[in-house]
Short mmCIF file of C-alpha atoms (C1' of nucleotides) in Angstrom, two decimals:
data_model
loop_
_atom_site.label_atom_id
_atom_site.label_comp_id
_atom_site.label_asym_id
_atom_site.label_seq_id
_atom_site.Cartn_x
_atom_site.Cartn_y
_atom_site.Cartn_z
CA MET A 814 147.90 46.26 85.63
CA ALA A 815 145.62 47.98 88.14
CA ALA A 816 143.47 50.97 87.32
CA GLU A 817 145.83 53.31 85.49
CA PRO A 818 144.53 56.75 84.61
CA PHE A 819 145.48 56.24 80.98
CA ALA A 820 144.62 52.60 80.66
CA ILE A 821 143.20 52.05 77.20
CA VAL A 822 141.16 49.05 78.21
CA GLU A 823 139.78 48.78 81.73
CA GLU A 824 138.35 45.88 83.66
CA LYS A 825 134.76 46.74 84.36
CA ALA A 826 133.29 48.43 81.32
CA GLU A 827 131.65 46.23 78.71
CA GLU A 828 133.30 47.92 75.79
CA ALA A 829 134.31 51.52 75.18
CA LYS A 830 133.84 54.50 77.44
CA PRO A 831 134.40 54.72 81.19
CA LEU A 832 131.19 55.70 82.96
CA ARG A 833 131.03 58.38 85.55
CA ALA A 834 131.00 56.93 89.07
CA ASP A 835 127.36 57.74 89.81
CA ALA A 836 126.29 56.53 86.39
CA GLN A 837 128.00 53.18 86.87
CA ARG A 838 126.44 52.80 90.30
CA ASN A 839 122.94 53.51 89.01
CA ARG A 840 123.38 51.25 86.06
CA ASP A 841 124.46 48.30 88.19
CA ARG A 842 121.64 48.95 90.59
CA LEU A 843 119.10 49.01 87.79
CA VAL A 844 120.24 45.72 86.34
CA GLU A 845 120.13 44.06 89.70
CA VAL A 846 116.67 45.37 90.55
CA ALA A 847 115.40 44.61 87.08
CA ALA A 848 116.45 40.97 87.43
CA ALA A 849 114.44 40.72 90.63
CA VAL A 850 111.38 42.49 89.28
CA PHE A 851 111.32 40.56 86.02
CA ALA A 852 111.57 37.35 88.02
CA GLU A 853 108.66 38.24 90.25
CA ARG A 854 106.34 40.09 87.88
CA GLY A 855 107.28 38.72 84.49
CA ILE A 856 108.97 40.30 81.54
CA ASP A 857 106.23 42.89 81.12
CA ALA A 858 106.82 44.38 84.55
CA SER A 859 106.53 48.13 84.84
CA LEU A 860 109.77 49.93 84.09
CA GLU A 861 108.66 52.70 86.39
CA GLU A 862 108.52 50.22 89.23
CA ILE A 863 112.05 49.11 88.45
CA ALA A 864 113.26 52.69 88.48
CA ARG A 865 111.36 53.39 91.69
CA ARG A 866 112.75 50.36 93.48
CA ALA A 867 116.24 51.16 92.30
CA GLY A 868 115.82 54.63 93.72
CA VAL A 869 116.40 56.45 90.44
CA GLY A 870 114.19 58.51 88.17
CA ILE A 871 112.54 56.98 85.16
CA GLY A 872 114.67 59.22 82.97
CA THR A 873 117.80 57.59 84.30
CA LEU A 874 116.51 54.16 83.44
CA TYR A 875 115.76 55.24 79.90
CA ARG A 876 119.12 56.89 79.47
CA HIS A 877 120.88 53.65 80.30
CA PHE A 878 118.46 51.36 78.49
CA PRO A 879 116.67 53.09 75.65
CA THR A 880 114.16 50.29 75.23
CA ARG A 881 112.75 47.53 77.36
CA GLU A 882 114.55 45.04 75.16
CA HIS A 883 117.93 46.57 75.95
CA LEU A 884 117.33 46.11 79.64
CA VAL A 885 115.99 42.59 79.25
CA GLU A 886 118.96 41.64 77.14
CA VAL A 887 121.47 42.84 79.70
CA VAL A 888 119.65 41.05 82.49
CA TYR A 889 119.42 37.89 80.45
CA ARG A 890 123.09 37.92 79.53
CA ARG A 891 124.04 38.47 83.13
CA GLU A 892 122.02 35.49 84.25
CA VAL A 893 123.40 33.23 81.59
CA GLU A 894 126.86 34.35 82.60
CA ALA A 895 126.18 33.51 86.23
CA LEU A 896 124.90 30.09 85.24
CA CYS A 897 128.02 29.40 83.22
CA ALA A 898 130.34 30.74 85.88
CA ALA A 899 128.76 28.30 88.31
CA ALA A 900 130.17 25.47 86.20
CA GLY A 901 133.72 26.39 87.12
CA GLU A 902 132.92 26.83 90.80
CA LEU A 903 131.06 23.55 91.06
CA ALA A 904 133.90 21.77 89.31
CA GLN A 905 136.29 22.93 92.02
CA LYS A 906 134.12 22.07 94.98
CA HIS A 907 132.75 18.69 93.99
CA PRO A 908 133.68 15.43 92.27
CA SER A 909 133.16 15.80 88.55
CA ASP A 910 129.94 13.79 88.34
CA VAL A 911 128.38 15.65 91.24
CA ALA A 912 129.42 18.95 89.71
CA LEU A 913 127.71 17.98 86.48
CA GLU A 914 124.56 16.92 88.26
CA GLN A 915 124.34 20.02 90.37
CA TRP A 916 124.93 22.23 87.40
CA MET A 917 122.12 20.56 85.49
CA GLN A 918 119.81 21.00 88.47
CA ARG A 919 120.72 24.64 88.50
CA PHE A 920 120.03 24.79 84.79
CA VAL A 921 116.57 23.42 85.46
CA ASP A 922 115.99 26.05 88.13
CA TYR A 923 117.09 28.70 85.72
CA ILE A 924 114.76 27.55 82.98
CA ALA A 925 111.96 27.29 85.50
CA THR A 926 112.06 31.01 86.14
CA LYS A 927 111.90 31.63 82.40
CA ARG A 928 108.97 29.36 81.65
CA GLY A 929 106.22 31.90 81.94
CA LEU A 930 108.12 34.29 79.78
CA ALA A 931 108.54 31.79 76.98
CA THR A 932 106.71 33.76 74.32
CA SER A 933 108.28 37.11 75.01
CA LEU A 934 111.69 35.58 75.34
CA ARG A 935 111.33 33.61 72.16
CA ILE A 936 110.45 36.79 70.33
CA LEU A 937 113.48 38.50 71.78
CA LEU A 938 115.72 35.60 70.86
CA THR A 939 114.47 35.40 67.29
CA THR A 940 114.59 39.16 66.84
CA ASN A 941 118.09 39.37 68.25
CA SER A 942 119.93 36.41 66.81
CA THR A 943 123.30 37.50 68.17
CA LEU A 944 121.90 37.17 71.65
CA PHE A 945 120.76 33.66 70.91
CA SER A 946 123.99 32.40 69.44
CA ASP A 947 126.11 34.11 72.11
CA THR A 948 124.23 32.65 75.00
CA SER A 949 123.53 29.20 73.69
CA GLY A 950 127.17 28.92 72.69
CA ARG A 951 128.21 29.99 76.15
CA VAL A 952 125.91 27.48 77.83
CA SER A 953 127.00 24.52 75.76
CA GLN A 954 130.61 25.46 76.38
CA ALA A 955 130.04 25.32 80.13
CA LEU A 956 128.31 21.99 79.81
CA ARG A 957 131.09 20.60 77.63
CA GLN A 958 133.66 21.54 80.22
CA LEU A 959 131.80 19.58 82.89
CA VAL A 960 131.06 16.55 80.73
CA GLU A 961 134.59 16.26 79.45
CA ALA A 962 136.04 16.50 82.91
CA ALA A 963 133.71 13.80 84.18
CA VAL A 964 134.49 11.53 81.27
CA ALA A 965 138.22 12.11 81.69
CA GLU A 966 138.02 11.26 85.36
CA GLY A 967 135.90 8.24 84.69
CA THR A 968 133.03 9.31 86.92
CA ILE A 969 130.61 9.00 84.02
CA ARG A 970 130.65 6.63 81.10
CA GLY A 971 132.95 7.43 78.22
CA ASP A 972 130.65 6.83 75.29
CA VAL A 973 128.73 10.11 75.55
CA ASP A 974 129.72 13.64 74.81
CA ALA A 975 128.44 17.07 75.66
CA SER A 976 126.07 17.28 72.73
CA ASP A 977 124.31 14.09 73.83
CA VAL A 978 123.69 15.62 77.21
CA LEU A 979 122.63 18.89 75.64
CA HIS A 980 120.05 16.99 73.66
CA ALA A 981 118.69 15.44 76.80
CA LEU A 982 118.45 18.85 78.44
CA PHE A 983 116.73 20.23 75.41
CA GLY A 984 114.07 17.61 75.89
CA ILE A 985 113.53 18.91 79.38
CA TYR A 986 113.30 22.43 78.11
CA SER A 987 110.66 21.69 75.52
CA ALA A 988 108.46 19.61 77.82
CA PRO A 989 104.95 20.97 78.26
CA ASP A 990 104.51 23.69 80.83
CA THR A 991 102.58 21.93 83.59
CA PRO A 992 102.68 22.78 87.30
CA GLU A 993 104.78 19.70 87.98
CA TRP A 994 107.31 20.64 85.37
CA ARG A 995 110.01 21.58 87.82
CA ASP A 996 109.82 18.44 89.95
CA ARG A 997 109.56 16.23 86.94
CA SER A 998 112.60 17.87 85.41
CA ARG A 999 114.63 17.47 88.55
CA ARG A 1000 113.80 13.78 88.54
CA LEU A 1001 114.75 13.53 84.90
CA VAL A 1002 118.13 15.01 85.64
CA SER A 1003 118.69 12.43 88.36
CA LEU A 1004 117.64 9.72 85.99
CA LEU A 1005 119.97 11.02 83.35
CA MET A 1006 122.82 11.08 85.84
CA ASP A 1007 122.18 7.49 86.86
CA GLY A 1008 122.39 6.53 83.23
CA LEU A 1009 125.58 8.49 82.83
CA ARG A 1010 127.20 6.96 85.88
CA PHE A 1011 126.28 3.45 84.83
CA GLY A 1012 129.30 1.66 83.47
CA ALA A 1013 131.71 4.44 84.37
CA ALA A 1014 135.27 3.49 85.27
CA LYS A 1015 134.78 3.27 89.04
CA SER A 1016 138.11 4.80 89.94
CA ALA A 1017 137.99 8.56 89.82
CA ARG A 1018 141.48 9.93 89.47
CA ALA A 1019 140.80 13.08 91.46
CA MET B 690 67.68 29.95 50.07
CA ALA B 691 67.37 33.63 50.94
CA ALA B 692 67.42 34.97 54.48
CA GLU B 693 65.03 32.70 56.36
CA PRO B 694 64.26 33.64 59.97
CA PHE B 695 65.22 30.21 61.16
CA ALA B 696 68.17 29.63 58.90
CA ILE B 697 70.75 27.65 60.83
CA VAL B 698 73.65 29.06 58.90
CA GLU B 699 73.49 32.59 57.58
CA GLU B 700 75.48 34.38 54.93
CA LYS B 701 77.24 37.25 56.66
CA ALA B 702 78.43 36.10 60.06
CA GLU B 703 81.87 34.56 60.25
CA GLU B 704 80.86 31.69 62.46
CA ALA B 705 78.36 31.39 65.27
CA LYS B 706 76.13 34.07 66.70
CA PRO B 707 74.22 36.77 64.82
CA LEU B 708 75.36 40.19 65.96
CA ARG B 709 72.95 42.92 66.88
CA ALA B 710 72.52 45.43 64.07
CA ASP B 711 74.42 48.27 65.71
CA ALA B 712 77.17 45.92 66.80
CA GLN B 713 77.66 44.60 63.29
CA ARG B 714 77.71 48.13 61.90
CA ASN B 715 80.34 49.28 64.36
CA ARG B 716 82.44 46.21 63.86
CA ASP B 717 82.52 46.61 60.10
CA ARG B 718 83.30 50.26 60.48
CA LEU B 719 86.18 49.54 62.82
CA VAL B 720 87.77 47.01 60.51
CA GLU B 721 87.53 49.39 57.59
CA VAL B 722 89.00 52.32 59.48
CA ALA B 723 91.67 50.13 61.06
CA ALA B 724 92.83 49.01 57.63
CA ALA B 725 93.25 52.63 56.59
CA VAL B 726 94.98 53.71 59.78
CA PHE B 727 97.35 50.75 59.86
CA ALA B 728 98.23 51.48 56.26
CA GLU B 729 99.03 55.09 56.93
CA ARG B 730 100.57 54.98 60.41
CA GLY B 731 101.92 51.47 60.63
CA ILE B 732 100.88 48.52 62.71
CA ASP B 733 101.57 50.34 65.97
CA ALA B 734 99.01 53.03 65.26
CA SER B 735 96.97 54.26 68.19
CA LEU B 736 93.86 52.20 68.80
CA GLU B 737 92.23 55.26 70.26
CA GLU B 738 92.68 57.04 66.96
CA ILE B 739 91.04 54.15 65.17
CA ALA B 740 88.09 54.26 67.54
CA ARG B 741 87.88 58.03 67.20
CA ARG B 742 87.93 57.98 63.42
CA ALA B 743 85.37 55.21 63.36
CA GLY B 744 83.17 57.34 65.56
CA VAL B 745 82.91 54.83 68.38
CA GLY B 746 84.19 54.77 71.93
CA ILE B 747 87.40 53.02 72.82
CA GLY B 748 85.36 50.57 74.88
CA THR B 749 83.53 49.44 71.77
CA LEU B 750 86.75 48.75 69.99
CA TYR B 751 88.01 46.64 72.86
CA ARG B 752 84.76 44.72 73.12
CA HIS B 753 85.03 43.64 69.52
CA PHE B 754 88.77 43.11 69.48
CA PRO B 755 90.16 42.28 72.90
CA THR B 756 93.75 42.77 71.81
CA ARG B 757 95.56 44.65 69.09
CA GLU B 758 96.49 41.33 67.54
CA HIS B 759 92.86 40.35 67.12
CA LEU B 760 92.18 43.49 65.18
CA VAL B 761 95.29 43.18 63.07
CA GLU B 762 94.45 39.60 62.26
CA VAL B 763 90.98 40.45 61.04
CA VAL B 764 92.27 43.31 58.91
CA TYR B 765 94.99 41.14 57.49
CA ARG B 766 92.62 38.31 56.62
CA ARG B 767 90.26 40.74 54.96
CA GLU B 768 93.00 42.13 52.78
CA VAL B 769 94.25 38.74 51.77
CA GLU B 770 90.69 37.81 50.93
CA ALA B 771 90.29 40.89 48.75
CA LEU B 772 93.50 40.08 46.96
CA CYS B 773 92.36 36.56 46.26
CA ALA B 774 88.89 37.63 45.21
CA ALA B 775 90.50 39.93 42.67
CA ALA B 776 91.84 36.85 40.91
CA GLY B 777 88.36 35.76 39.92
CA GLU B 778 87.31 39.21 38.80
CA LEU B 779 90.42 39.77 36.73
CA ALA B 780 89.98 36.38 35.12
CA GLN B 781 86.55 37.40 33.87
CA LYS B 782 87.52 40.81 32.53
CA HIS B 783 90.80 40.05 30.82
CA PRO B 784 92.56 37.45 28.72
CA SER B 785 94.15 34.87 30.97
CA ASP B 786 97.73 36.10 30.61
CA VAL B 787 96.74 39.70 31.26
CA ALA B 788 94.71 38.61 34.26
CA LEU B 789 97.73 36.81 35.67
CA GLU B 790 99.99 39.80 35.10
CA GLN B 791 97.61 42.27 36.65
CA TRP B 792 97.07 40.07 39.63
CA MET B 793 100.79 39.79 40.23
CA GLN B 794 101.14 43.55 39.99
CA ARG B 795 98.44 43.86 42.56
CA PHE B 796 100.25 41.34 44.70
CA VAL B 797 103.31 43.55 44.54
CA ASP B 798 101.28 46.57 45.57
CA TYR B 799 99.88 44.62 48.46
CA ILE B 800 103.27 43.52 49.69
CA ALA B 801 104.54 47.07 49.28
CA THR B 802 102.14 48.34 51.91
CA LYS B 803 103.31 45.63 54.26
CA ARG B 804 107.02 46.21 53.90
CA GLY B 805 107.47 48.60 56.76
CA LEU B 806 105.55 46.33 59.06
CA ALA B 807 107.70 43.34 58.27
CA THR B 808 108.95 42.71 61.79
CA SER B 809 105.62 43.07 63.55
CA LEU B 810 103.88 41.04 60.93
CA ARG B 811 106.45 38.31 61.05
CA ILE B 812 105.98 38.06 64.78
CA LEU B 813 102.25 37.84 64.33
CA LEU B 814 102.60 35.19 61.66
CA THR B 815 104.96 33.04 63.68
CA THR B 816 102.91 33.44 66.84
CA ASN B 817 99.70 32.58 65.07
CA SER B 818 100.56 29.75 62.75
CA THR B 819 96.96 29.13 61.71
CA LEU B 820 96.86 32.61 60.27
CA PHE B 821 99.95 31.91 58.26
CA SER B 822 98.84 28.62 56.77
CA ASP B 823 95.33 29.88 56.08
CA THR B 824 96.42 32.93 54.21
CA SER B 825 99.38 31.52 52.33
CA GLY B 826 97.22 28.60 51.25
CA ARG B 827 94.56 30.98 50.08
CA VAL B 828 97.03 33.07 48.09
CA SER B 829 98.64 30.16 46.32
CA GLN B 830 95.22 28.80 45.47
CA ALA B 831 94.32 32.07 43.77
CA LEU B 832 97.56 32.07 41.88
CA ARG B 833 97.11 28.47 40.81
CA GLN B 834 93.73 29.26 39.41
CA LEU B 835 95.18 32.00 37.22
CA VAL B 836 98.22 30.06 36.08
CA GLU B 837 96.28 26.96 35.19
CA ALA B 838 93.75 28.94 33.21
CA ALA B 839 96.50 30.68 31.27
CA VAL B 840 98.28 27.42 30.57
CA ALA B 841 95.05 25.75 29.47
CA GLU B 842 94.28 28.60 27.10
CA GLY B 843 97.81 28.60 25.78
CA THR B 844 98.47 32.25 26.60
CA ILE B 845 101.53 31.28 28.61
CA ARG B 846 103.92 28.41 28.12
CA GLY B 847 102.86 25.00 29.29
CA ASP B 848 106.00 23.86 31.08
CA VAL B 849 105.49 25.89 34.25
CA ASP B 850 103.06 25.52 37.08
CA ALA B 851 101.77 27.66 39.90
CA SER B 852 104.52 26.73 42.33
CA ASP B 853 107.18 27.90 39.89
CA VAL B 854 105.51 31.27 39.72
CA LEU B 855 105.06 31.34 43.45
CA HIS B 856 108.76 30.80 43.83
CA ALA B 857 109.44 33.75 41.58
CA LEU B 858 107.11 35.92 43.60
CA PHE B 859 108.74 34.81 46.79
CA GLY B 860 112.00 36.11 45.42
CA ILE B 861 110.36 39.48 45.00
CA TYR B 862 109.06 39.37 48.50
CA SER B 863 112.38 38.68 50.10
CA ALA B 864 114.32 41.28 48.12
CA PRO B 865 115.96 43.94 50.28
CA ASP B 866 113.78 46.81 51.37
CA THR B 867 115.17 49.70 49.34
CA PRO B 868 113.25 52.77 48.19
CA GLU B 869 113.17 51.43 44.64
CA TRP B 870 111.73 48.14 45.74
CA ARG B 871 108.31 48.75 44.31
CA ASP B 872 109.42 49.86 40.84
CA ARG B 873 111.96 47.12 40.63
CA SER B 874 109.38 44.54 41.57
CA ARG B 875 106.93 45.80 39.01
CA ARG B 876 109.61 45.45 36.36
CA LEU B 877 110.40 41.97 37.57
CA VAL B 878 106.80 40.97 37.17
CA SER B 879 106.80 42.26 33.58
CA LEU B 880 109.98 40.38 32.94
CA LEU B 881 108.52 37.24 34.40
CA MET B 882 105.45 37.60 32.21
CA ASP B 883 107.54 38.00 29.09
CA GLY B 884 109.27 34.79 29.97
CA LEU B 885 105.98 33.08 30.58
CA ARG B 886 104.51 34.24 27.30
CA PHE B 887 107.55 33.17 25.33
CA GLY B 888 106.79 29.98 23.47
CA ALA B 889 103.13 29.95 24.39
CA ALA B 890 100.68 28.45 21.93
CA LYS B 891 99.73 31.67 20.15
CA SER B 892 96.10 30.77 19.70
CA ALA B 893 94.10 31.61 22.77
CA ARG B 894 90.85 29.69 22.77
CA ALA B 895 88.86 32.37 24.59
"C1'" DC C 421 52.31 50.93 70.11
"C1'" DA C 422 54.56 50.19 75.12
"C1'" DC C 423 57.44 47.43 77.92
"C1'" DT C 424 61.43 44.66 79.24
"C1'" DA C 425 65.64 42.16 79.21
"C1'" DA C 426 69.73 41.64 77.13
"C1'" DA C 427 73.21 43.52 74.35
"C1'" DA C 428 76.02 47.07 73.18
"C1'" DC C 429 77.84 51.58 73.88
"C1'" DG C 430 81.34 55.00 75.37
"C1'" DG C 431 84.26 57.54 78.09
"C1'" DA C 432 86.34 58.51 82.61
"C1'" DG C 433 90.05 57.01 85.24
"C1'" DG C 434 94.19 54.75 86.54
"C1'" DC C 435 98.36 53.23 85.07
"C1'" DG C 436 102.53 52.69 82.11
"C1'" DC C 437 105.45 54.50 78.31
"C1'" DC C 438 108.78 57.68 76.90
"C1'" DT C 439 110.63 62.46 75.96
"C1'" DC C 440 112.32 66.71 77.18
"C1'" DC C 441 114.75 69.88 79.74
"C1'" DG C 442 115.89 72.51 84.01
"C1'" DT C 443 118.75 71.07 87.98
"C1'" DT C 444 122.41 68.58 90.23
"C1'" DT C 445 126.84 66.23 90.51
"C1'" DA C 446 131.36 64.35 89.18
"C1'" DT C 447 135.51 65.44 87.06
"C1'" DT C 448 139.13 68.16 85.36
"C1'" DA C 449 141.98 72.30 85.33
"C1'" DC C 450 144.05 75.74 87.88
"C1'" DG D 1398 140.81 74.55 97.86
"C1'" DT D 1399 137.60 77.00 93.66
"C1'" DA D 1400 135.83 77.35 89.01
"C1'" DA D 1401 134.25 75.56 84.78
"C1'" DT D 1402 132.16 72.15 82.01
"C1'" DA D 1403 130.51 68.05 80.65
"C1'" DA D 1404 127.80 64.23 82.23
"C1'" DA D 1405 124.16 62.48 84.51
"C1'" DC D 1406 119.95 62.98 87.06
"C1'" DG D 1407 114.88 62.91 87.65
"C1'" DG D 1408 110.25 63.91 87.23
"C1'" DA D 1409 106.52 66.49 84.97
"C1'" DG D 1410 103.70 66.08 81.08
"C1'" DG D 1411 101.51 64.22 77.15
"C1'" DC D 1412 99.91 60.30 75.14
"C1'" DG D 1413 98.28 55.47 74.65
"C1'" DC D 1414 96.51 51.20 76.88
"C1'" DC D 1415 92.79 48.90 78.84
"C1'" DT D 1416 89.03 48.13 82.39
"C1'" DC D 1417 84.91 49.09 84.51
"C1'" DC D 1418 80.36 50.41 84.85
"C1'" DG D 1419 76.40 53.73 84.34
"C1'" DT D 1420 73.69 54.85 80.16
"C1'" DT D 1421 71.61 53.91 75.72
"C1'" DT D 1422 69.84 51.02 72.08
"C1'" DT D 1423 67.98 46.98 70.05
"C1'" DA D 1424 65.05 42.90 69.59
"C1'" DG D 1425 61.62 40.54 71.26
"C1'" DT D 1426 56.69 40.14 73.43
"C1'" DG D 1427 51.86 41.27 74.10
#
DNA sequence: CACTAAAACGGAGGCGCCTCCGTTTATTAC
DNA sequence: GTAATAAACGGAGGCGCCTCCGTTTTAGTG
């Protein structure tokens, strides 16, 4: 099951063809650097800067990502994936209610970095509807996993489900974009958790 | 009521301040040229080409229209306005049913030039919701005027109103973007008119 | 008319986008 | 190992974006 020369499907590649070693290296590097640069300069950051910082030529960037949108999409998907993967890790390391709370705080942090980009991102998400449904599906799945575990273990009340919580988070997301947004949102998550813990079966089975 | 030196509101200016003569001239020129260039090269046409063709410097273009969107918006509004103004003119020159038909054909022509730009325009219209409501309101008002006149004169049947016709036109608009779109749409308008004329009170009062 | 202040002009310059293609590098075959 | 070839690299070059500021034009005033 390791890397066989004739393996039809291999572990790393997204879909079809195996990339040459240097190509794969550069591609990974570009995505990583792009995430950093987009975060610090916004979604309109210079692609030439990204290439420069990644130590590759601009031509290489364009070969891997023919348009800015391609690059943004890959970065975005990667970040959503990391956010969702964190759900599993948190669930292992903490009691179920704490895992849920920490994940929601992380969700807030994640959204915070996207706030300024709202318009551009919204355009991307409406233009590319697959991206939207893929990622929002993935996020609510992660949340459901956490909520259901917490309900099953009795660390939060039983009369709510994942979509209730998702609604609450959506409220946070669509709050106006003031400077205090982040702090306010963190407090709202705490508040929400207090509400969720209230009336829970006190005995966690874990 | 003519041009008084101290007139508080004057005829030409859109809103507040009277432009200097050369400024007004250049602005008008730019809008006119921009309409032509957008039509022939698409909404992403070079702004430098527009300035060049209008015989002004690029700086002048940017002073009048700080972003591409500003320019596009003004051009778009102007075209919608022309389309709507045509309703009144047609109504004077032709019997009411003919006026309606010709206006709808012109509507089709107008949409035809916008087809390729669909994505960019849709973004603009969703980003700038005032633009959307202003213009769509204006268009349906023009249509209503024509339909009601034709119904009143008995040149089309009495059991339809403007919103029915608008619905029909919307169907044309959202038809897939094939090469035959224009011809097909013209035929659809004819078809629609035949249906509208069927059962009309034969005696037009005009 | 001349004079002046304010408004408008316009294009050079700096930067980013993106393509194209000569050069380099990884891989495969021997 | 070497050779061959396909893949990938990278940056120069051409074009467009947009700002900035020295120059020109207009509208007012006497």
